[in-house]
mmCIF file of C-alpha atoms in Angstrom:
data_model
loop_
_atom_site.group_PDB
_atom_site.id
_atom_site.type_symbol
_atom_site.label_atom_id
_atom_site.label_comp_id
_atom_site.label_asym_id
_atom_site.label_seq_id
_atom_site.Cartn_x
_atom_site.Cartn_y
_atom_site.Cartn_z
ATOM 1 C CA MET A 1234 -3.163 -13.094 -22.699
ATOM 2 C CA ASN A 1235 -5.039 -11.095 -19.496
ATOM 3 C CA THR A 1236 -2.422 -11.853 -17.363
ATOM 4 C CA ILE A 1237 -0.084 -10.775 -18.765
ATOM 5 C CA PHE A 1238 -1.801 -7.619 -18.766
ATOM 6 C CA ALA A 1239 -2.528 -7.083 -15.729
ATOM 7 C CA VAL A 1240 1.173 -8.363 -14.601
ATOM 8 C CA CYS A 1241 2.280 -5.446 -16.139
ATOM 9 C CA LEU A 1242 -0.108 -2.668 -15.702
ATOM 10 C CA VAL A 1243 0.398 -3.899 -12.150
ATOM 11 C CA PHE A 1244 4.299 -3.242 -11.728
ATOM 12 C CA PHE A 1245 3.830 -0.137 -13.996
ATOM 13 C CA GLY A 1246 0.754 1.969 -12.554
ATOM 14 C CA CYS A 1247 2.300 0.536 -8.929
ATOM 15 C CA CYS A 1248 6.264 1.278 -9.209
ATOM 16 C CA SER A 1249 5.023 4.423 -10.986
ATOM 17 C CA ASN A 1250 3.319 5.726 -8.411
ATOM 18 C CA VAL A 1251 5.342 5.579 -5.793
ATOM 19 C CA VAL A 1252 8.127 7.716 -7.471
ATOM 20 C CA PHE A 1253 5.168 10.400 -7.951
ATOM 21 C CA LEU A 1254 4.912 10.232 -4.368
ATOM 22 C CA GLU A 1255 8.305 10.452 -3.635
ATOM 23 C CA LEU A 1256 8.533 13.388 -6.096
ATOM 24 C CA LEU A 1257 5.787 15.001 -4.025
ATOM 25 C CA VAL A 1258 6.797 14.169 -0.438
ATOM 26 C CA ARG A 1259 10.225 15.541 -1.329
ATOM 27 C CA GLU A 1260 9.097 18.741 -1.529
ATOM 28 C CA PHE A 1261 5.320 19.259 0.083
ATOM 29 C CA PRO A 1262 6.692 16.522 3.428
ATOM 30 C CA GLY A 1263 2.262 17.327 4.511
ATOM 31 C CA CYS A 1264 0.941 16.510 1.468
ATOM 32 C CA GLY A 1265 -0.508 13.658 2.709
ATOM 33 C CA ASN A 1266 -3.888 14.244 3.207
ATOM 34 C CA ILE A 1267 -4.152 16.172 -0.615
ATOM 35 C CA VAL A 1268 -2.779 12.446 -1.968
ATOM 36 C CA THR A 1269 -4.961 10.582 -0.307
ATOM 37 C CA PHE A 1270 -7.989 12.889 -0.871
ATOM 38 C CA ALA A 1271 -7.236 13.241 -4.969
ATOM 39 C CA GLN A 1272 -7.377 9.165 -4.487
ATOM 40 C CA PHE A 1273 -10.249 8.900 -3.206
ATOM 41 C CA ALA A 1274 -12.247 11.009 -5.487
ATOM 42 C CA PHE A 1275 -10.522 9.926 -8.911
ATOM 43 C CA ILE A 1276 -11.146 6.527 -8.194
ATOM 44 C CA ALA A 1277 -14.919 7.372 -6.906
ATOM 45 C CA LEU A 1278 -15.951 8.941 -9.335
ATOM 46 C CA GLU A 1279 -14.556 6.446 -12.024
ATOM 47 C CA GLY A 1280 -16.662 3.872 -9.254
ATOM 48 C CA PHE A 1281 -19.734 6.089 -10.263
ATOM 49 C CA VAL A 1282 -19.688 5.421 -13.309
ATOM 50 C CA PHE A 1283 -18.777 2.251 -14.788
ATOM 51 C CA GLU A 1284 -19.800 0.369 -11.701
ATOM 52 C CA ALA A 1285 -22.690 2.447 -9.914
ATOM 53 C CA SER A 1286 -24.256 3.583 -13.350
ATOM 54 C CA PHE A 1287 -24.199 6.866 -11.767
ATOM 55 C CA GLY A 1288 -26.586 5.877 -8.617
ATOM 56 C CA ARG A 1289 -28.823 2.974 -10.043
ATOM 57 C CA LYS A 1290 -27.118 -0.117 -9.424
ATOM 58 C CA LYS A 1291 -28.289 -1.209 -5.889
ATOM 59 C CA PRO A 1292 -25.029 -2.930 -3.977
ATOM 60 C CA ALA A 1293 -25.352 -6.166 -3.336
ATOM 61 C CA ILE A 1294 -23.300 -5.961 0.028
ATOM 62 C CA PRO A 1295 -25.855 -4.391 2.584
ATOM 63 C CA MET A 1296 -24.644 -0.549 3.135
ATOM 64 C CA ARG A 1297 -24.203 -0.634 6.982
ATOM 65 C CA ASN A 1298 -22.070 -3.879 6.000
ATOM 66 C CA TYR A 1299 -20.188 -0.576 3.505
ATOM 67 C CA ILE A 1300 -19.388 2.290 6.562
ATOM 68 C CA ILE A 1301 -18.362 -0.581 8.526
ATOM 69 C CA MET A 1302 -15.576 -1.355 6.179
ATOM 70 C CA VAL A 1303 -15.165 2.452 4.588
ATOM 71 C CA THR A 1304 -14.763 4.014 8.654
ATOM 72 C CA MET A 1305 -11.339 1.491 8.888
ATOM 73 C CA PHE A 1306 -10.646 1.923 4.646
ATOM 74 C CA PHE A 1307 -10.504 5.095 5.353
ATOM 75 C CA ALA A 1308 -8.754 5.337 8.206
ATOM 76 C CA VAL A 1309 -5.955 3.397 7.232
ATOM 77 C CA SER A 1310 -5.329 4.992 3.547
ATOM 78 C CA VAL A 1311 -5.427 8.671 5.795
ATOM 79 C CA ILE A 1312 -2.830 7.187 8.625
ATOM 80 C CA ASN A 1313 -0.507 5.234 6.334
ATOM 81 C CA ASN A 1314 0.165 8.644 4.171
ATOM 82 C CA TYR A 1315 0.090 11.185 7.366
ATOM 83 C CA ALA A 1316 2.270 9.260 8.754
ATOM 84 C CA LEU A 1317 5.408 10.503 6.517
ATOM 85 C CA ASN A 1318 4.190 13.649 7.960
ATOM 86 C CA PHE A 1319 6.476 12.116 10.931
ATOM 87 C CA ASN A 1320 10.051 11.737 9.613
ATOM 88 C CA ILE A 1321 9.780 7.968 8.015
ATOM 89 C CA ALA A 1322 11.678 7.276 5.029
ATOM 90 C CA MET A 1323 10.352 6.308 1.358
ATOM 91 C CA PRO A 1324 11.329 2.412 2.221
ATOM 92 C CA LEU A 1325 11.146 1.376 5.700
ATOM 93 C CA HIS A 1326 6.961 3.215 4.702
ATOM 94 C CA MET A 1327 7.059 0.146 2.108
ATOM 95 C CA ILE A 1328 9.316 -2.104 3.846
ATOM 96 C CA PHE A 1329 6.514 -1.874 7.403
ATOM 97 C CA ARG A 1330 3.437 -2.357 4.748
ATOM 98 C CA SER A 1331 5.322 -4.997 3.582
ATOM 99 C CA GLY A 1332 4.426 -6.782 7.246
ATOM 100 C CA SER A 1333 0.867 -6.822 6.359
ATOM 101 C CA LEU A 1334 0.426 -10.506 6.326
ATOM 102 C CA ILE A 1335 2.128 -10.792 10.455
ATOM 103 C CA ALA A 1336 -1.559 -8.593 11.409
ATOM 104 C CA ASN A 1337 -3.014 -10.990 9.121
ATOM 105 C CA LEU A 1338 -1.697 -13.348 10.748
ATOM 106 C CA ILE A 1339 -2.150 -12.723 14.489
ATOM 107 C CA LEU A 1340 -5.947 -11.388 13.980
ATOM 108 C CA GLY A 1341 -6.798 -14.443 12.032
ATOM 109 C CA VAL A 1342 -5.428 -16.273 15.115
ATOM 110 C CA ILE A 1343 -6.952 -14.655 17.468
ATOM 111 C CA ILE A 1344 -10.871 -13.314 15.753
ATOM 112 C CA LEU A 1345 -11.480 -16.083 14.154
ATOM 113 C CA LYS A 1346 -9.668 -18.788 15.671
ATOM 114 C CA LYS A 1347 -7.368 -19.820 13.251
ATOM 115 C CA ARG A 1348 -4.679 -22.339 13.167
ATOM 116 C CA TYR A 1349 -1.950 -22.713 11.173
ATOM 117 C CA THR A 1350 1.437 -24.823 10.272
ATOM 118 C CA LEU A 1351 4.781 -24.555 11.237
ATOM 119 C CA THR A 1352 6.146 -23.245 7.819
ATOM 120 C CA LYS A 1353 3.497 -19.947 8.154
ATOM 121 C CA TYR A 1354 4.951 -19.419 12.299
ATOM 122 C CA LEU A 1355 8.550 -19.059 10.934
ATOM 123 C CA SER A 1356 7.525 -17.593 7.652
ATOM 124 C CA ILE A 1357 6.323 -14.018 10.559
ATOM 125 C CA VAL A 1358 8.586 -14.862 12.538
ATOM 126 C CA LEU A 1359 11.391 -14.006 9.152
ATOM 127 C CA VAL A 1360 9.107 -10.697 8.917
ATOM 128 C CA SER A 1361 8.605 -9.216 11.678
ATOM 129 C CA VAL A 1362 12.420 -9.019 12.509
ATOM 130 C CA GLY A 1363 13.301 -7.884 8.885
ATOM 131 C CA ILE A 1364 10.757 -4.904 9.689
ATOM 132 C CA PHE A 1365 12.305 -5.449 13.357
ATOM 133 C CA ILE A 1366 15.967 -5.089 11.613
ATOM 134 C CA CYS A 1367 15.062 -1.939 9.068
ATOM 135 C CA THR A 1368 13.170 -0.215 11.955
ATOM 136 C CA ILE A 1369 16.235 -0.201 14.639
ATOM 137 C CA MET A 1370 18.878 0.872 11.930
ATOM 138 C CA SER A 1371 15.727 3.602 10.108
ATOM 139 C CA ALA A 1372 16.402 5.077 14.259
ATOM 140 C CA LYS A 1373 20.302 5.168 14.441
ATOM 141 C CA GLN A 1374 19.725 7.225 11.331
ATOM 142 C CA VAL A 1375 17.213 10.045 12.860
ATOM 143 C CA HIS A 1376 19.410 10.018 16.244
ATOM 144 C CA SER A 1377 21.962 10.397 14.594
ATOM 145 C CA THR A 1378 20.841 13.232 12.101
ATOM 146 C CA GLY A 1379 19.438 14.820 15.410
ATOM 147 C CA GLU A 1380 23.157 14.424 17.132
ATOM 148 C CA GLU A 1381 23.643 17.212 14.777
ATOM 149 C CA ALA A 1382 21.503 19.814 15.768
ATOM 150 C CA SER A 1383 21.490 20.259 19.376
ATOM 151 C CA GLU A 1384 20.429 17.670 22.113
ATOM 152 C CA GLU A 1385 16.344 19.398 22.499
ATOM 153 C CA GLN A 1386 15.617 19.677 19.211
ATOM 154 C CA GLY A 1387 17.905 16.197 18.262
ATOM 155 C CA PHE A 1388 15.166 14.787 20.537
ATOM 156 C CA TYR A 1389 11.911 15.877 19.042
ATOM 157 C CA PRO A 1390 12.738 14.644 15.628
ATOM 158 C CA PHE A 1391 13.114 11.161 17.112
ATOM 159 C CA LEU A 1392 10.433 11.468 18.977
ATOM 160 C CA ARG A 1393 7.734 12.329 15.839
ATOM 161 C CA TRP A 1394 9.702 9.191 13.820
ATOM 162 C CA LEU A 1395 8.280 7.401 17.597
ATOM 163 C CA LEU A 1396 5.072 8.929 15.959
ATOM 164 C CA GLY A 1397 5.155 7.575 12.950
ATOM 165 C CA ILE A 1398 6.459 4.406 13.017
ATOM 166 C CA ALA A 1399 2.942 3.837 15.572
ATOM 167 C CA MET A 1400 1.207 4.717 13.018
ATOM 168 C CA LEU A 1401 2.250 2.489 11.052
ATOM 169 C CA THR A 1402 1.977 -0.021 13.634
ATOM 170 C CA PHE A 1403 -2.062 1.425 14.256
ATOM 171 C CA ALA A 1404 -2.578 0.490 10.301
ATOM 172 C CA LEU A 1405 -1.158 -2.410 10.013
ATOM 173 C CA LEU A 1406 -3.333 -4.594 12.367
ATOM 174 C CA MET A 1407 -6.332 -1.315 11.024
ATOM 175 C CA SER A 1408 -5.368 -3.008 7.390
ATOM 176 C CA ALA A 1409 -5.510 -6.915 8.771
ATOM 177 C CA ARG A 1410 -9.153 -6.311 10.827
ATOM 178 C CA MET A 1411 -10.479 -5.413 7.556
ATOM 179 C CA GLY A 1412 -8.928 -7.761 4.956
ATOM 180 C CA ILE A 1413 -11.365 -9.874 7.664
ATOM 181 C CA PHE A 1414 -13.341 -8.635 7.675
ATOM 182 C CA GLN A 1415 -13.910 -8.245 3.403
ATOM 183 C CA GLU A 1416 -13.432 -12.231 4.089
ATOM 184 C CA THR A 1417 -16.572 -12.540 6.115
ATOM 185 C CA LEU A 1418 -18.496 -10.040 3.998
ATOM 186 C CA TYR A 1419 -17.613 -12.058 0.454
ATOM 187 C CA LYS A 1420 -18.187 -15.894 1.654
ATOM 188 C CA GLN A 1421 -21.621 -14.270 3.470
ATOM 189 C CA TYR A 1422 -23.032 -12.395 -0.101
ATOM 190 C CA GLY A 1423 -19.776 -13.691 -2.661
ATOM 191 C CA LYS A 1424 -17.276 -11.578 -4.343
ATOM 192 C CA HIS A 1425 -17.533 -8.737 -5.433
ATOM 193 C CA SER A 1426 -14.566 -6.440 -5.691
ATOM 194 C CA LYS A 1427 -14.875 -3.680 -8.075
ATOM 195 C CA GLU A 1428 -18.198 -3.166 -5.881
ATOM 196 C CA ALA A 1429 -16.738 -3.369 -2.649
ATOM 197 C CA LEU A 1430 -13.482 -1.191 -4.381
ATOM 198 C CA PHE A 1431 -16.333 1.838 -5.688
ATOM 199 C CA TYR A 1432 -17.478 1.933 -1.693
ATOM 200 C CA ASN A 1433 -14.006 1.816 0.155
ATOM 201 C CA HIS A 1434 -13.663 5.102 -1.724
ATOM 202 C CA CYS A 1435 -16.570 7.356 -2.694
ATOM 203 C CA LEU A 1436 -18.563 6.631 1.337
ATOM 204 C CA PRO A 1437 -15.119 8.450 2.817
ATOM 205 C CA LEU A 1438 -15.493 11.419 0.367
ATOM 206 C CA PRO A 1439 -17.149 13.540 2.832
ATOM 207 C CA GLY A 1440 -14.976 12.067 5.656
ATOM 208 C CA PHE A 1441 -12.404 14.702 4.549
ATOM 209 C CA LEU A 1442 -14.167 17.764 5.349
ATOM 210 C CA LEU A 1443 -12.287 17.371 8.335
ATOM 211 C CA LEU A 1444 -8.962 17.585 6.536
ATOM 212 C CA ALA A 1445 -10.012 20.748 4.070
ATOM 213 C CA SER A 1446 -7.652 23.208 5.623
ATOM 214 C CA ASP A 1447 -4.850 21.441 5.301
ATOM 215 C CA ILE A 1448 -5.905 20.756 1.760
ATOM 216 C CA TYR A 1449 -7.358 24.610 0.989
ATOM 217 C CA SER A 1450 -3.516 24.752 2.608
ATOM 218 C CA HIS A 1451 -1.906 22.783 -0.333
ATOM 219 C CA CYS A 1452 -3.476 23.254 -3.126
ATOM 220 C CA ALA A 1453 -2.304 26.808 -2.569
ATOM 221 C CA LEU A 1454 1.517 25.935 -1.517
ATOM 222 C CA PHE A 1455 1.139 23.440 -5.359
ATOM 223 C CA SER A 1456 -0.427 26.362 -7.553
ATOM 224 C CA GLN A 1457 2.987 28.456 -6.651
ATOM 225 C CA THR A 1458 5.159 25.413 -7.678
ATOM 226 C CA ALA A 1459 7.013 25.908 -11.259
ATOM 227 C CA PRO A 1460 5.270 26.027 -14.377
ATOM 228 C CA MET A 1461 6.007 22.535 -16.348
ATOM 229 C CA GLU A 1462 5.191 21.991 -20.403
ATOM 230 C CA VAL A 1463 2.167 19.003 -20.349
ATOM 231 C CA PRO A 1464 3.430 16.052 -22.949
ATOM 232 C CA VAL A 1465 2.340 15.602 -25.734
ATOM 233 C CA ILE A 1466 -1.275 18.372 -24.471
ATOM 234 C CA GLY A 1467 1.717 20.916 -24.226
ATOM 235 C CA ILE A 1468 -0.316 23.398 -21.595
ATOM 236 C CA ALA A 1469 1.585 24.347 -18.531
ATOM 237 C CA ILE A 1470 0.407 23.627 -15.415
ATOM 238 C CA PRO A 1471 2.431 24.199 -12.350
ATOM 239 C CA GLU A 1472 4.403 20.843 -11.703
ATOM 240 C CA MET A 1473 3.925 20.013 -8.447
ATOM 241 C CA TRP A 1474 -0.312 18.933 -9.172
ATOM 242 C CA PHE A 1475 1.034 16.951 -12.870
ATOM 243 C CA TYR A 1476 3.194 15.468 -10.116
ATOM 244 C CA LEU A 1477 -0.279 14.625 -8.416
ATOM 245 C CA LEU A 1478 -2.564 13.942 -11.567
ATOM 246 C CA MET A 1479 0.153 11.102 -11.999
ATOM 247 C CA ASN A 1480 -0.059 9.201 -9.197
ATOM 248 C CA VAL A 1481 -3.290 8.963 -8.871
ATOM 249 C CA ILE A 1482 -3.604 8.116 -12.330
ATOM 250 C CA THR A 1483 -0.794 5.622 -11.317
ATOM 251 C CA GLN A 1484 -2.279 4.281 -8.522
ATOM 252 C CA TYR A 1485 -6.374 3.676 -10.162
ATOM 253 C CA VAL A 1486 -3.763 1.285 -12.822
ATOM 254 C CA CYS A 1487 -1.977 -0.004 -9.727
ATOM 255 C CA ILE A 1488 -5.371 -0.905 -8.688
ATOM 256 C CA ARG A 1489 -7.184 -2.196 -12.224
ATOM 257 C CA GLY A 1490 -4.217 -4.166 -12.334
ATOM 258 C CA VAL A 1491 -4.541 -5.886 -9.488
ATOM 259 C CA PHE A 1492 -8.343 -5.908 -9.629
ATOM 260 C CA ILE A 1493 -7.678 -7.715 -13.427
ATOM 261 C CA LEU A 1494 -5.808 -10.465 -11.195
ATOM 262 C CA THR A 1495 -7.996 -11.374 -8.911
ATOM 263 C CA THR A 1496 -11.016 -12.662 -11.815
ATOM 264 C CA GLU A 1497 -8.383 -13.900 -13.538
ATOM 265 C CA CYS A 1498 -5.501 -16.064 -11.288
ATOM 266 C CA ALA A 1499 -5.641 -17.727 -7.941
ATOM 267 C CA SER A 1500 -5.514 -15.720 -5.171
ATOM 268 C CA LEU A 1501 -1.239 -17.268 -4.420
ATOM 269 C CA THR A 1502 -0.539 -15.439 -8.079
ATOM 270 C CA VAL A 1503 -1.411 -12.946 -6.922
ATOM 271 C CA THR A 1504 0.494 -12.503 -3.530
ATOM 272 C CA LEU A 1505 3.305 -13.152 -4.879
ATOM 273 C CA VAL A 1506 2.751 -10.705 -7.778
ATOM 274 C CA VAL A 1507 1.364 -8.106 -5.561
ATOM 275 C CA THR A 1508 5.487 -8.584 -3.339
ATOM 276 C CA LEU A 1509 7.690 -8.441 -6.237
ATOM 277 C CA ARG A 1510 5.941 -5.791 -7.476
ATOM 278 C CA LYS A 1511 6.584 -3.494 -3.347
ATOM 279 C CA PHE A 1512 10.606 -5.542 -3.747
ATOM 280 C CA VAL A 1513 10.567 -3.327 -6.754
ATOM 281 C CA SER A 1514 9.330 -0.233 -5.677
ATOM 282 C CA LEU A 1515 11.451 0.011 -3.099
ATOM 283 C CA ILE A 1516 14.955 -0.984 -5.565
ATOM 284 C CA PHE A 1517 13.862 1.545 -7.108
ATOM 285 C CA SER A 1518 12.911 4.554 -4.538
ATOM 286 C CA ILE A 1519 16.440 3.617 -2.957
ATOM 287 C CA LEU A 1520 18.737 3.451 -6.540
ATOM 288 C CA TYR A 1521 17.396 6.787 -7.854
ATOM 289 C CA PHE A 1522 16.760 8.948 -5.513
ATOM 290 C CA HIS A 1523 19.231 7.945 -3.495
ATOM 291 C CA ASN A 1524 17.712 7.229 -0.307
ATOM 292 C CA PRO A 1525 19.703 6.230 2.595
ATOM 293 C CA PHE A 1526 19.377 2.144 2.737
ATOM 294 C CA THR A 1527 22.577 0.288 4.812
ATOM 295 C CA GLY A 1528 24.056 -3.194 4.075
ATOM 296 C CA TRP A 1529 21.774 -3.755 7.836
ATOM 297 C CA HIS A 1530 18.580 -1.811 5.358
ATOM 298 C CA TRP A 1531 18.638 -5.159 2.830
ATOM 299 C CA PHE A 1532 19.816 -7.823 5.539
ATOM 300 C CA GLY A 1533 15.864 -6.396 7.011
ATOM 301 C CA THR A 1534 14.293 -6.594 3.635
ATOM 302 C CA ALA A 1535 15.487 -10.360 2.277
ATOM 303 C CA PHE A 1536 13.958 -11.157 5.887
ATOM 304 C CA VAL A 1537 11.238 -9.168 4.625
ATOM 305 C CA PHE A 1538 10.410 -11.013 1.127
ATOM 306 C CA LEU A 1539 11.940 -13.575 1.800
ATOM 307 C CA GLY A 1540 9.290 -14.512 5.263
ATOM 308 C CA THR A 1541 6.305 -12.998 2.919
ATOM 309 C CA LEU A 1542 7.214 -15.954 -0.482
ATOM 310 C CA LEU A 1543 7.969 -18.741 2.760
ATOM 311 C CA TYR A 1544 4.211 -18.190 4.079
ATOM 312 C CA THR A 1545 2.280 -17.546 0.535
ATOM 313 C CA GLU A 1546 3.976 -20.903 -0.293
ATOM 314 C CA VAL A 1547 5.595 -20.461 -3.353
ATOM 315 C CA TRP A 1548 8.523 -22.369 -3.184
ATOM 316 C CA SER A 1549 5.882 -26.025 -2.461
ATOM 317 C CA SER A 1550 3.712 -24.987 -5.559
ATOM 318 C CA ILE A 1551 6.906 -24.636 -8.170
ATOM 319 C CA ARG A 1552 7.834 -27.693 -6.580
ATOM 320 C CA THR A 1553 5.422 -29.053 -7.870
ATOM 321 C CA ALA A 1554 4.759 -27.513 -11.260
ATOM 322 C CA MET A 1555 7.933 -28.561 -12.097
ATOM 323 C CA GLN A 1556 6.731 -32.197 -9.907
ATOM 324 C CA GLY A 1557 3.971 -32.537 -12.766
ATOM 325 C CA PRO A 1558 5.078 -32.696 -16.318
ATOM 326 C CA LYS A 1559 7.394 -35.239 -14.885
ATOM 327 C CA ASP A 1560 4.875 -37.521 -13.478
ATOM 328 C CA ALA A 1561 2.961 -37.388 -16.806
ATOM 329 C CA ALA A 1562 5.976 -38.814 -18.594
ATOM 330 C CA LYS A 1563 6.434 -41.614 -16.016
ATOM 331 C CA LYS A 1564 3.206 -41.911 -16.719
ATOM 332 C CA ALA A 1565 2.827 -42.177 -20.769
ATOM 333 C CA GLU A 1566 5.622 -45.381 -20.118
#
């Protein structure tokens, strides 16, 4: 029952989160920093009350390790959201972040000296090809849009787009490195995912002082938007503040759902659910917001998710599960 509840939380929370994030980005493309800060502040406050018991509970993992992890997590979160300022469409943003398996495998081989099966390497090729196709097609769209303006004005958006791709690539590799660091910590100190969630969001908060001017300016811009009445409560607030509030709440619901899944299911199941959630979010973003998505984009997306499912060995797990009842029936005979 908890598993079904967790899956519902993940799909509802994460898909709703994408909707409210896109509503924010469409109105204010440079709002990534205030969105990141709001998410961090909300989750840190919740963790301070319910996980850290108002600071009375000591962490199970040494603080120096959390500082290293938090530095990487802060960089990944800020860069991922800030990349939306650089002509990166939401569908491409989601597809690119789905390539985390590539980075995990590459860094696993380099740092942990891991060796993988041929199927794993094939899956990485599929994901890489899919992301490459989507990226190239998006580049053509940016370039063709730029051609409508003068040559000089058209080249500038393309350069910004290339910088956005570079930022997403860096964040992808940094995220994979953080995952490997977490893996080594959990092996040494045991799994403390809720504690890690709190410290990953609490410790980076002073870092947002570097972004204070940008966050303050967007606070002012959000306050100037048209008021809207909050359902149930009946209070009128600026619509951008409402979208931000809903983005933060749905982000928390999504993270809580993933946390419950990690305690109830095998890691393979968690990976499959998160992957399917990304796919549903992508489809919803394309259909609801009419984001440009060509046949080549669909082709590349299919490669990404096929490679992801192949990497997580879902097919073999399903085959094993189906053979289980057959083997039991044979033994009964």
